[in-house]
mmCIF file of C-alpha atoms in Angstrom:
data_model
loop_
_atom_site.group_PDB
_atom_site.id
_atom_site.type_symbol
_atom_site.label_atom_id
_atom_site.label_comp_id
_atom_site.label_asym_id
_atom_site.label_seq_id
_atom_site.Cartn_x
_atom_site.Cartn_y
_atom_site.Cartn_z
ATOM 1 C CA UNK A 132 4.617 33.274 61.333
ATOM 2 C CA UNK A 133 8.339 34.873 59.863
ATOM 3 C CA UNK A 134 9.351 32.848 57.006
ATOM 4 C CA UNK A 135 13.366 32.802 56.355
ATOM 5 C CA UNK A 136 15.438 31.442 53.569
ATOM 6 C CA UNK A 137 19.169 32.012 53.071
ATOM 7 C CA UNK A 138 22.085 30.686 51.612
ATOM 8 C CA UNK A 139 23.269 27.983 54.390
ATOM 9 C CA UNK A 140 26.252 25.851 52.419
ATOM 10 C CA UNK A 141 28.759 26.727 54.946
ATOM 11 C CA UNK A 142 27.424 26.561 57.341
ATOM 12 C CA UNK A 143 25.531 22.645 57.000
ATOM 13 C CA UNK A 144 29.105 22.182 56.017
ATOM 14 C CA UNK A 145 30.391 23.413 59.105
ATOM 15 C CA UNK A 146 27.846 21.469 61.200
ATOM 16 C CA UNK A 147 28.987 18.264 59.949
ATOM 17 C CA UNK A 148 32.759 18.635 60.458
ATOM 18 C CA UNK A 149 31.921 19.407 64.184
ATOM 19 C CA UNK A 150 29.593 17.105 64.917
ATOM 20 C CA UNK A 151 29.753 16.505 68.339
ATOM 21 C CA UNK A 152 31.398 18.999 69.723
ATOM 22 C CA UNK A 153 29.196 21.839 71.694
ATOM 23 C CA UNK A 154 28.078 24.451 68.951
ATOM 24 C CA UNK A 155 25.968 27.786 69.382
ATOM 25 C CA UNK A 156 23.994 28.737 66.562
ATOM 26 C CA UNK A 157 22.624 32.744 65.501
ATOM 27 C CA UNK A 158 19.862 33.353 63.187
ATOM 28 C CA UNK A 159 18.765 36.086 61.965
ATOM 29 C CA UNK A 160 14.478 35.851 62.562
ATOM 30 C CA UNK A 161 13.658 39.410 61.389
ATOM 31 C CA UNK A 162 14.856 42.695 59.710
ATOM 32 C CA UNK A 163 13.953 46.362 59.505
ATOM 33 C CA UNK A 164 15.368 48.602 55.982
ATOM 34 C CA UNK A 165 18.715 48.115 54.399
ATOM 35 C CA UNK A 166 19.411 45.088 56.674
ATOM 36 C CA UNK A 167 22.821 43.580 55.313
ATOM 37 C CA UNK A 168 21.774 39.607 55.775
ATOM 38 C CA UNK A 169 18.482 38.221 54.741
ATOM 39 C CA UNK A 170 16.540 36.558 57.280
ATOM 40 C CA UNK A 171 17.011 32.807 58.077
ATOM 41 C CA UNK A 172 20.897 33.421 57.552
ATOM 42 C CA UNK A 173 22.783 31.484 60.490
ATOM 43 C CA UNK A 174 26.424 32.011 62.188
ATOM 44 C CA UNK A 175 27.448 28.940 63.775
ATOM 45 C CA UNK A 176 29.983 28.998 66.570
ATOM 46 C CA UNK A 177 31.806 26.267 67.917
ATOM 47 C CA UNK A 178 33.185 26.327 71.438
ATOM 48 C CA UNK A 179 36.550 26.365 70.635
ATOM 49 C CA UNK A 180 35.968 29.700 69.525
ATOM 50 C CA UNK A 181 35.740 29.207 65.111
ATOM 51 C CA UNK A 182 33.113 30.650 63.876
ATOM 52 C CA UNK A 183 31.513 30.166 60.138
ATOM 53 C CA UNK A 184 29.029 32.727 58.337
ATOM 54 C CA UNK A 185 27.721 36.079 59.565
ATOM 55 C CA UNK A 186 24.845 37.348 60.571
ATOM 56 C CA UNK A 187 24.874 40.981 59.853
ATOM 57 C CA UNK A 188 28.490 41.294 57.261
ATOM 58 C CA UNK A 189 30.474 42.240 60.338
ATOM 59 C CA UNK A 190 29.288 45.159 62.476
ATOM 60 C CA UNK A 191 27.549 43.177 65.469
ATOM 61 C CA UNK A 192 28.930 39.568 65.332
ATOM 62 C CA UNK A 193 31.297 40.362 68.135
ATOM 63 C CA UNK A 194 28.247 40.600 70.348
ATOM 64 C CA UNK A 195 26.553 37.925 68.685
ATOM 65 C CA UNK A 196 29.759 35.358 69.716
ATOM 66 C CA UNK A 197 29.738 36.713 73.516
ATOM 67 C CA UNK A 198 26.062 35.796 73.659
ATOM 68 C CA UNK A 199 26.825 32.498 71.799
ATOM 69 C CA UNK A 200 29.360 31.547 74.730
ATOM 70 C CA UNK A 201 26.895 32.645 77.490
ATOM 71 C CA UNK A 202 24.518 29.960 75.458
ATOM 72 C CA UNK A 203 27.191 27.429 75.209
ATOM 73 C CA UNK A 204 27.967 27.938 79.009
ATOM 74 C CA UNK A 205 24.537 26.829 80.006
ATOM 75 C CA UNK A 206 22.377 30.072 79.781
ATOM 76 C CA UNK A 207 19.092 30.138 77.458
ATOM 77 C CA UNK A 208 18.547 30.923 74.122
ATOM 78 C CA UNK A 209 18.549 34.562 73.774
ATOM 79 C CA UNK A 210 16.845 37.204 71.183
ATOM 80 C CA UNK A 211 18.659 40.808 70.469
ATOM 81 C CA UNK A 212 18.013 43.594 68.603
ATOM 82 C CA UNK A 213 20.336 45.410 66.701
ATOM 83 C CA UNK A 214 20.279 48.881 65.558
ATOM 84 C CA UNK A 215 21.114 52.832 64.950
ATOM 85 C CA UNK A 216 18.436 53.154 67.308
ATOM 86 C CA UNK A 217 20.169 50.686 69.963
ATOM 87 C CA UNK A 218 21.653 52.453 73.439
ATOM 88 C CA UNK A 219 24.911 50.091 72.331
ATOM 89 C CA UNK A 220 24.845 51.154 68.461
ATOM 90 C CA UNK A 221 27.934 52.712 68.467
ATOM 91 C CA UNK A 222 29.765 49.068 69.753
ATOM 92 C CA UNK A 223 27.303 46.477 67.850
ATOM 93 C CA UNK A 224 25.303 48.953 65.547
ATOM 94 C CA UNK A 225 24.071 48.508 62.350
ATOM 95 C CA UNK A 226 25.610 51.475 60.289
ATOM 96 C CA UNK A 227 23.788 50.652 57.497
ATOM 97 C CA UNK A 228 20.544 51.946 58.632
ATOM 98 C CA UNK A 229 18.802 48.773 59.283
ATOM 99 C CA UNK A 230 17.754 46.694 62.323
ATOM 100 C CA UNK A 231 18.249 43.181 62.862
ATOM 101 C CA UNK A 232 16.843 40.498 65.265
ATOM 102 C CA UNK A 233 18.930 37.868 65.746
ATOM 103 C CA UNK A 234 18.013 34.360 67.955
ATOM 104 C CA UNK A 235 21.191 32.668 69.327
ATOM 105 C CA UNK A 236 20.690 29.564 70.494
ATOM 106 C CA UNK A 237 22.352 25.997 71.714
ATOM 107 C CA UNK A 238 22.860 23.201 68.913
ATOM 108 C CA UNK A 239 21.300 20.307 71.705
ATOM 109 C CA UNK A 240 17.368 19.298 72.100
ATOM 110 C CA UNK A 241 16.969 22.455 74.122
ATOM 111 C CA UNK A 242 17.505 24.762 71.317
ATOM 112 C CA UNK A 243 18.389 23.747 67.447
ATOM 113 C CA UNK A 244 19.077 19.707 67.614
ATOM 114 C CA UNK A 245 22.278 18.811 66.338
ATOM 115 C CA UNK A 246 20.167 15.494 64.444
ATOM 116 C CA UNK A 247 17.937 18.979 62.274
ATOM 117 C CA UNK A 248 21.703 19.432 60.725
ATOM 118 C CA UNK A 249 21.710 15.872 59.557
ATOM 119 C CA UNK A 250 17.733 15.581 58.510
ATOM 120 C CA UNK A 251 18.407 19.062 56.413
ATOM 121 C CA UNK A 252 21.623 17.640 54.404
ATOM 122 C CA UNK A 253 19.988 14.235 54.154
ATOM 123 C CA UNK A 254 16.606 16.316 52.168
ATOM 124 C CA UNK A 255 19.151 18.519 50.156
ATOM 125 C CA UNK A 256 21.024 15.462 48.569
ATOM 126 C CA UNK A 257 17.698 13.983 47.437
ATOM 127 C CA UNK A 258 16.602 16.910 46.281
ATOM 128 C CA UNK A 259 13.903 17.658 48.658
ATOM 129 C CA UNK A 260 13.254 21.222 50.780
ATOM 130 C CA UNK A 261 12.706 21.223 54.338
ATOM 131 C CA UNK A 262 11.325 23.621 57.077
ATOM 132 C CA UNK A 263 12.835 24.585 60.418
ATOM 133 C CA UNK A 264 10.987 26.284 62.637
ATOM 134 C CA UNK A 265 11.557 27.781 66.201
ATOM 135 C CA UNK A 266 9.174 29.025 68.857
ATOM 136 C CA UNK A 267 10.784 32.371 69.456
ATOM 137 C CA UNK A 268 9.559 32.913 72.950
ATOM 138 C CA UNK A 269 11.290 29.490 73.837
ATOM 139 C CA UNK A 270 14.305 29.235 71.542
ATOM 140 C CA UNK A 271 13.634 25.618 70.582
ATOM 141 C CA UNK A 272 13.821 23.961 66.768
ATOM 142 C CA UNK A 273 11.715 21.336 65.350
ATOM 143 C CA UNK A 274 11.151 20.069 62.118
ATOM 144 C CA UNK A 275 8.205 21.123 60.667
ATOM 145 C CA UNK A 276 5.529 19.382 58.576
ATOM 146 C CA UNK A 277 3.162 22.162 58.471
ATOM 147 C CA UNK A 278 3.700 25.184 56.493
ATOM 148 C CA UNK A 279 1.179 26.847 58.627
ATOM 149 C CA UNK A 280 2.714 26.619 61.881
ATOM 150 C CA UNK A 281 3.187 29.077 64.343
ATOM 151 C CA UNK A 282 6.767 30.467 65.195
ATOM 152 C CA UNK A 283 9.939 31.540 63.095
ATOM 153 C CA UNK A 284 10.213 29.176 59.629
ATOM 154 C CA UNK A 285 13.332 28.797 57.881
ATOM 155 C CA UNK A 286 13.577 27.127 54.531
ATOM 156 C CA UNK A 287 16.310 25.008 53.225
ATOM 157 C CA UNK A 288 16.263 24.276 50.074
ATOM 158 C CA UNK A 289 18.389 21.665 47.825
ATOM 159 C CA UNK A 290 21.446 23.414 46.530
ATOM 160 C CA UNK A 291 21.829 25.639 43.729
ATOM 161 C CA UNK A 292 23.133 24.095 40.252
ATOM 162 C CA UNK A 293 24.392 24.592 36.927
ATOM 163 C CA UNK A 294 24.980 23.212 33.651
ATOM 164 C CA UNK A 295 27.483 24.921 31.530
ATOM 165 C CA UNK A 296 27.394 23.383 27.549
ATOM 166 C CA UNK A 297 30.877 24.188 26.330
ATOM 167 C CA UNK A 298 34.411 23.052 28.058
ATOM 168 C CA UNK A 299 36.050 26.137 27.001
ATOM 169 C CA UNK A 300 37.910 28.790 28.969
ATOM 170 C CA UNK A 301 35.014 31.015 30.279
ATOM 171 C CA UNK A 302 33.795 27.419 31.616
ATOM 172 C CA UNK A 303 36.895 27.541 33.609
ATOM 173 C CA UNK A 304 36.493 30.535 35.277
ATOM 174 C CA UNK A 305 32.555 30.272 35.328
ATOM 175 C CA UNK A 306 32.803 26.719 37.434
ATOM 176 C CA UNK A 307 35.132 28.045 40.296
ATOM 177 C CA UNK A 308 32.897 31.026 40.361
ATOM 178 C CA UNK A 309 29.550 28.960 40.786
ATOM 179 C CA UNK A 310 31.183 26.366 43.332
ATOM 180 C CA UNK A 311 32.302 29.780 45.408
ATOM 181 C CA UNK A 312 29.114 30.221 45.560
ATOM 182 C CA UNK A 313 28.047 26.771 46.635
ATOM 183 C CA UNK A 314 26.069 25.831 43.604
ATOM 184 C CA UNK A 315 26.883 22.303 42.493
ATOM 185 C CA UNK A 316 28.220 22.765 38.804
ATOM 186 C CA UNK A 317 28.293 20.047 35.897
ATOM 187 C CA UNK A 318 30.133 20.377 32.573
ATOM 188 C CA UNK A 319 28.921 18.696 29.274
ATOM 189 C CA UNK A 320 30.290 18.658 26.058
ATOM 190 C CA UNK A 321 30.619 15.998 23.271
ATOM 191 C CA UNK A 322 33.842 16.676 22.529
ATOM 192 C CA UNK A 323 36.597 14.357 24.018
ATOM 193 C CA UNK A 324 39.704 16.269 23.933
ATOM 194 C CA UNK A 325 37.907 19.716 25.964
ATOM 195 C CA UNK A 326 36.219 18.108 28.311
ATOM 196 C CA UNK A 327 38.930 16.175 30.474
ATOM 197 C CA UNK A 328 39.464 16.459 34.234
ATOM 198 C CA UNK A 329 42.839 18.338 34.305
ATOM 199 C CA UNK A 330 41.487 20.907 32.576
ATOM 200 C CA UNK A 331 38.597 20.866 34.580
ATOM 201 C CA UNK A 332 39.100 19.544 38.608
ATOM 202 C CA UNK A 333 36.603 19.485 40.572
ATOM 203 C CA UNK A 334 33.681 19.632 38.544
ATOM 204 C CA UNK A 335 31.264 16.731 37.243
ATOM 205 C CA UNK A 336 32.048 15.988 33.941
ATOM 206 C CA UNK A 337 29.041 14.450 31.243
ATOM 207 C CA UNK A 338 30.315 13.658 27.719
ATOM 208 C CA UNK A 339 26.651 13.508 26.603
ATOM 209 C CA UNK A 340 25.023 15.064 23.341
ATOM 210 C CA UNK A 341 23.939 18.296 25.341
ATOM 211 C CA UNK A 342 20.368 17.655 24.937
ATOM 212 C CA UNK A 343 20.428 14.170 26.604
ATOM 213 C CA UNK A 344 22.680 15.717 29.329
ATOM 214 C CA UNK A 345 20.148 18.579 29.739
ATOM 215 C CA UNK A 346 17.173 15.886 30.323
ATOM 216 C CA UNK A 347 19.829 13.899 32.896
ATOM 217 C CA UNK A 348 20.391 17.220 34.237
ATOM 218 C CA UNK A 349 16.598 17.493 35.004
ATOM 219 C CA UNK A 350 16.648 21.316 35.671
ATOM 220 C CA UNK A 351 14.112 22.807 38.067
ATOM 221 C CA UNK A 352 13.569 26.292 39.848
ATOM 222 C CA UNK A 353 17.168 26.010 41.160
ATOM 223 C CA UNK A 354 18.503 25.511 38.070
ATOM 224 C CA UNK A 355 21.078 27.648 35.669
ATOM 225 C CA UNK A 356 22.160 26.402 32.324
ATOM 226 C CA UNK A 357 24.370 28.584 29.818
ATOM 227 C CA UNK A 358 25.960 27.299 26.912
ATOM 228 C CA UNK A 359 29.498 28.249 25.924
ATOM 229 C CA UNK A 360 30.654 26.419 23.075
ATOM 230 C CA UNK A 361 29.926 28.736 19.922
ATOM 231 C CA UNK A 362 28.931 25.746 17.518
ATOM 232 C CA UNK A 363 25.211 25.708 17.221
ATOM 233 C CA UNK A 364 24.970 22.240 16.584
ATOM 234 C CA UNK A 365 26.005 21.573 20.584
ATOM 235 C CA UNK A 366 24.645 25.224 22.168
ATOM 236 C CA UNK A 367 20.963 24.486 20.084
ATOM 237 C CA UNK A 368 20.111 21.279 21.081
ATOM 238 C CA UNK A 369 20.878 22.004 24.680
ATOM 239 C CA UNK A 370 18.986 25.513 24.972
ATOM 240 C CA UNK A 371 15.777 23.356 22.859
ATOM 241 C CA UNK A 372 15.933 21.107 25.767
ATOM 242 C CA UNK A 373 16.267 24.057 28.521
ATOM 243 C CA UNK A 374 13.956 26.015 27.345
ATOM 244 C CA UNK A 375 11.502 23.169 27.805
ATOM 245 C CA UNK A 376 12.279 22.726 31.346
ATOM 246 C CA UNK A 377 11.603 25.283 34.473
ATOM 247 C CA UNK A 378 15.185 26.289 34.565
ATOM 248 C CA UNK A 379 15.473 29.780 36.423
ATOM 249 C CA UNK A 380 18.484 30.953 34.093
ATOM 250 C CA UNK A 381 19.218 29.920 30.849
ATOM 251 C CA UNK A 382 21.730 32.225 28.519
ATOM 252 C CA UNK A 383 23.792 31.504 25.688
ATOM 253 C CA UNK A 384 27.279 33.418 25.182
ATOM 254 C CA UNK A 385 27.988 35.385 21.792
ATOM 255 C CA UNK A 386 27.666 38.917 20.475
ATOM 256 C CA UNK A 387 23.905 40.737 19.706
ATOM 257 C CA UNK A 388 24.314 39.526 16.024
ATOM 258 C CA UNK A 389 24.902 35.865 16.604
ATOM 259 C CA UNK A 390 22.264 35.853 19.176
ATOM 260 C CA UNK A 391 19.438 37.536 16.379
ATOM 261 C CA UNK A 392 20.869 34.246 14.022
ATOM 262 C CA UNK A 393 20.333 31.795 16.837
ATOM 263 C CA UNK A 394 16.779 33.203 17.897
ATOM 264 C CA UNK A 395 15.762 32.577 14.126
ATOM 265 C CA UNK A 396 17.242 29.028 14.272
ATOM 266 C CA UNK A 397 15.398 28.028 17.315
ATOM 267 C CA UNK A 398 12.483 29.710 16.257
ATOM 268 C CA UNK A 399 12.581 27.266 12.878
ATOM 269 C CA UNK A 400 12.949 24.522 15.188
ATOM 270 C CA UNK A 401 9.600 25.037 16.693
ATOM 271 C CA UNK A 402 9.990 27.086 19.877
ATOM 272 C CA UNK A 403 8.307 29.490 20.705
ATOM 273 C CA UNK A 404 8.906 33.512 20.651
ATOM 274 C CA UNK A 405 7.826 33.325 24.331
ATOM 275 C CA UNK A 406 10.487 30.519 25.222
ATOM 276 C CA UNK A 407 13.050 32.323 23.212
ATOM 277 C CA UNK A 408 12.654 35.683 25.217
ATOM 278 C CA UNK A 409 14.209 33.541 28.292
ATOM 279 C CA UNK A 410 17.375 32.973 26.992
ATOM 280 C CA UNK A 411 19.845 35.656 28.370
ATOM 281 C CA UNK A 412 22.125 36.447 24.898
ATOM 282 C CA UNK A 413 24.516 37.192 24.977
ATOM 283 C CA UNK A 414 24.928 35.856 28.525
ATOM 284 C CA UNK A 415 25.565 37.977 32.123
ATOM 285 C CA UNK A 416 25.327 41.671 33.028
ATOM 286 C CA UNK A 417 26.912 44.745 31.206
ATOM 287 C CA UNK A 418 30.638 44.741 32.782
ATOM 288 C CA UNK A 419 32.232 45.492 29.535
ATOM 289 C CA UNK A 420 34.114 42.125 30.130
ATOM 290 C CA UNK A 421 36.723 41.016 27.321
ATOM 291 C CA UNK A 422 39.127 38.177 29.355
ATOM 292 C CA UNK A 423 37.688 35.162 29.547
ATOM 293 C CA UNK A 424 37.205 35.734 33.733
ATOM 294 C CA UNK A 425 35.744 38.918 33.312
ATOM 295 C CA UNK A 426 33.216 37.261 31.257
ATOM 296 C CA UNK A 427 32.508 34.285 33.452
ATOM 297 C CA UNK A 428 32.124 36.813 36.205
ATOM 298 C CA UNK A 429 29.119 38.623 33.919
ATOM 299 C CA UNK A 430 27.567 35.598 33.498
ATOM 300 C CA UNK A 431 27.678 34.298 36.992
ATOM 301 C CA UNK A 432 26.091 37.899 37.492
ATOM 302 C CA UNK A 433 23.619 37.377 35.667
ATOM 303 C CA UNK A 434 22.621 33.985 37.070
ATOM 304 C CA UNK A 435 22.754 34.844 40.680
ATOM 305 C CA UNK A 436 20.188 38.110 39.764
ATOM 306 C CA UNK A 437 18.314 35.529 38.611
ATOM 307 C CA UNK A 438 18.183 32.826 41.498
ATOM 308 C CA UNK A 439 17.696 35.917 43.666
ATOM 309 C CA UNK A 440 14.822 37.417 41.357
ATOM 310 C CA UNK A 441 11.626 38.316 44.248
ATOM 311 C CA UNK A 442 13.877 37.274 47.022
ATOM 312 C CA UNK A 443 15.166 40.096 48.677
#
């Protein structure tokens, strides 16, 4: 058994704007060293030629779309390999250094069903993960029910999301970067005149105290909250109420000094040095950021090292 799990937004995205219409699909079932894509990751084709995702960042998907329209033209499923060690590596090579195999396959019952597309999103919007998996000698999909069972498992899991506390400008910059990223973003704050849809489209607004939004929010595993607003009396109550949940990322923006000040508050509100040593402060990776984009950028940093933490 190969276990996969990648990041497949665009691609479930893609699915259901061509439903229908005949559709290829490549998956990458195994890799060798620096392989660029993580296995699990798909490239759907449709048979107009469009394409969505990649399967190895560019160096072999040429090959990988003339094997999807041999699939789409009636032949079966097909497994390559791709690497420096390949007679073809100088065409469809991995420069890198790593190896790849890659499954392409027909979205109909005899390869991935078009319906898996539908079952997948269905899980994701309650919530729920669900497993794929695909005899490799045959090239066919099922849902699967057993986490033990034999073949080529890929994992989808419910989307990616964050909480930002604070509707100020690095939560401007910080939401467009997190929905780029397909993680589904929700903005609290209190206070009325910040928090107002022009100033921020697209995102789901709460006007909650932050610690009652946090507790809607119901953070799990797949979680991120980071509070932006600088007033204690909004950032505290909402990292209280994070750091009491499983979140995977929880940091709160401000300098080294107000960070040591906020530790000591929390810690006189009752939590614990071991809870406090999860908050990320101040918030995202070294970038030596100073505009307000720079910093969202850190922070996003920051939270996607997280959500990737052991998975790669």
């Amino acid at each position: 058994m190969k276990t996969g799990s990648a990041n497949h937004d665009r691609i479930l995205a893609a699915a259901r704007d061509w439903t229908g219409a005949p559709m290829a699909i490549a998956t990458v079932v195994e890799t060798w060293k620096s392989a660029p894509c993580p296995t699990g990751t798909h490239m759907l084709v449709h048979a107009d030629g469009r394409f969505v995702g990649s399967v190895s960042g560019g160096c072999v998907e040429a090959d990988v779309l003339e094997r999807a329209q041999m699939v789409l033209a009636g032949a079966p499923p097909v497994l390559r390999r791709y690497g420096v060690a390949d007679d073809a590596a100088w065409d469809v090579g991995l420069p890198c250094g790593g190896d790849i195999v890659v499954l392409v396959q027909p979205v109909s019952d005899e390869g991935f069903p078009e319906s898996v597309f539908a079952d997948i999103l269905r899980a994701r919007s309650s919530g729920a993960t669900l497993s794929v998996v695909t005899n490799l000698a045959t090239g066919r999909s099922r849902i699967s029910q057993q986490p033990e069972a034999d073949g080529f498992i890929n994992v989808y899991y419910p989307p990616r999301r964050l909480l930002i506390v604070g509707a100020v400008e690095i939560a401007a910059a910080l939401s467009a970067i997190a929905v780029s990223q397909g993680i589904d973003v929700t903005l609290c704050d209190p206070r009325g005149r910040f928090l107002t849809a022009d100033r921020f489209p697209g995102v789901r607004l709460d006007d909650r105290w932050p610690d009652e939004a946090v507790k809607a929010f119901a953070p799990d595993s797949r979680s991120a909250i980071v509070t932006l607003s600088h007033d204690p009396k909004i950032d505290d109550p909402a990292l209280i109420s994070a750091l009491a949940s499983p979140a995977a990322y929880v940091a709160a923006l401000g300098s080294s000094r107000s960070h040591q000040a906020r530790l000591s508050r929390l810690s006189a509100a009752g939590v614990g040095a071991e809870q406090c040593a999860r908050i990320e402060g101040p918030a995202g990776v070294a970038i030596n950021a100073i505009s307000a984009p720079e910093i969202a950028l850190s922070i996003a940093g920051g939270m996607i090292r997280a959500f990737n933490l052991g998975l790669r």
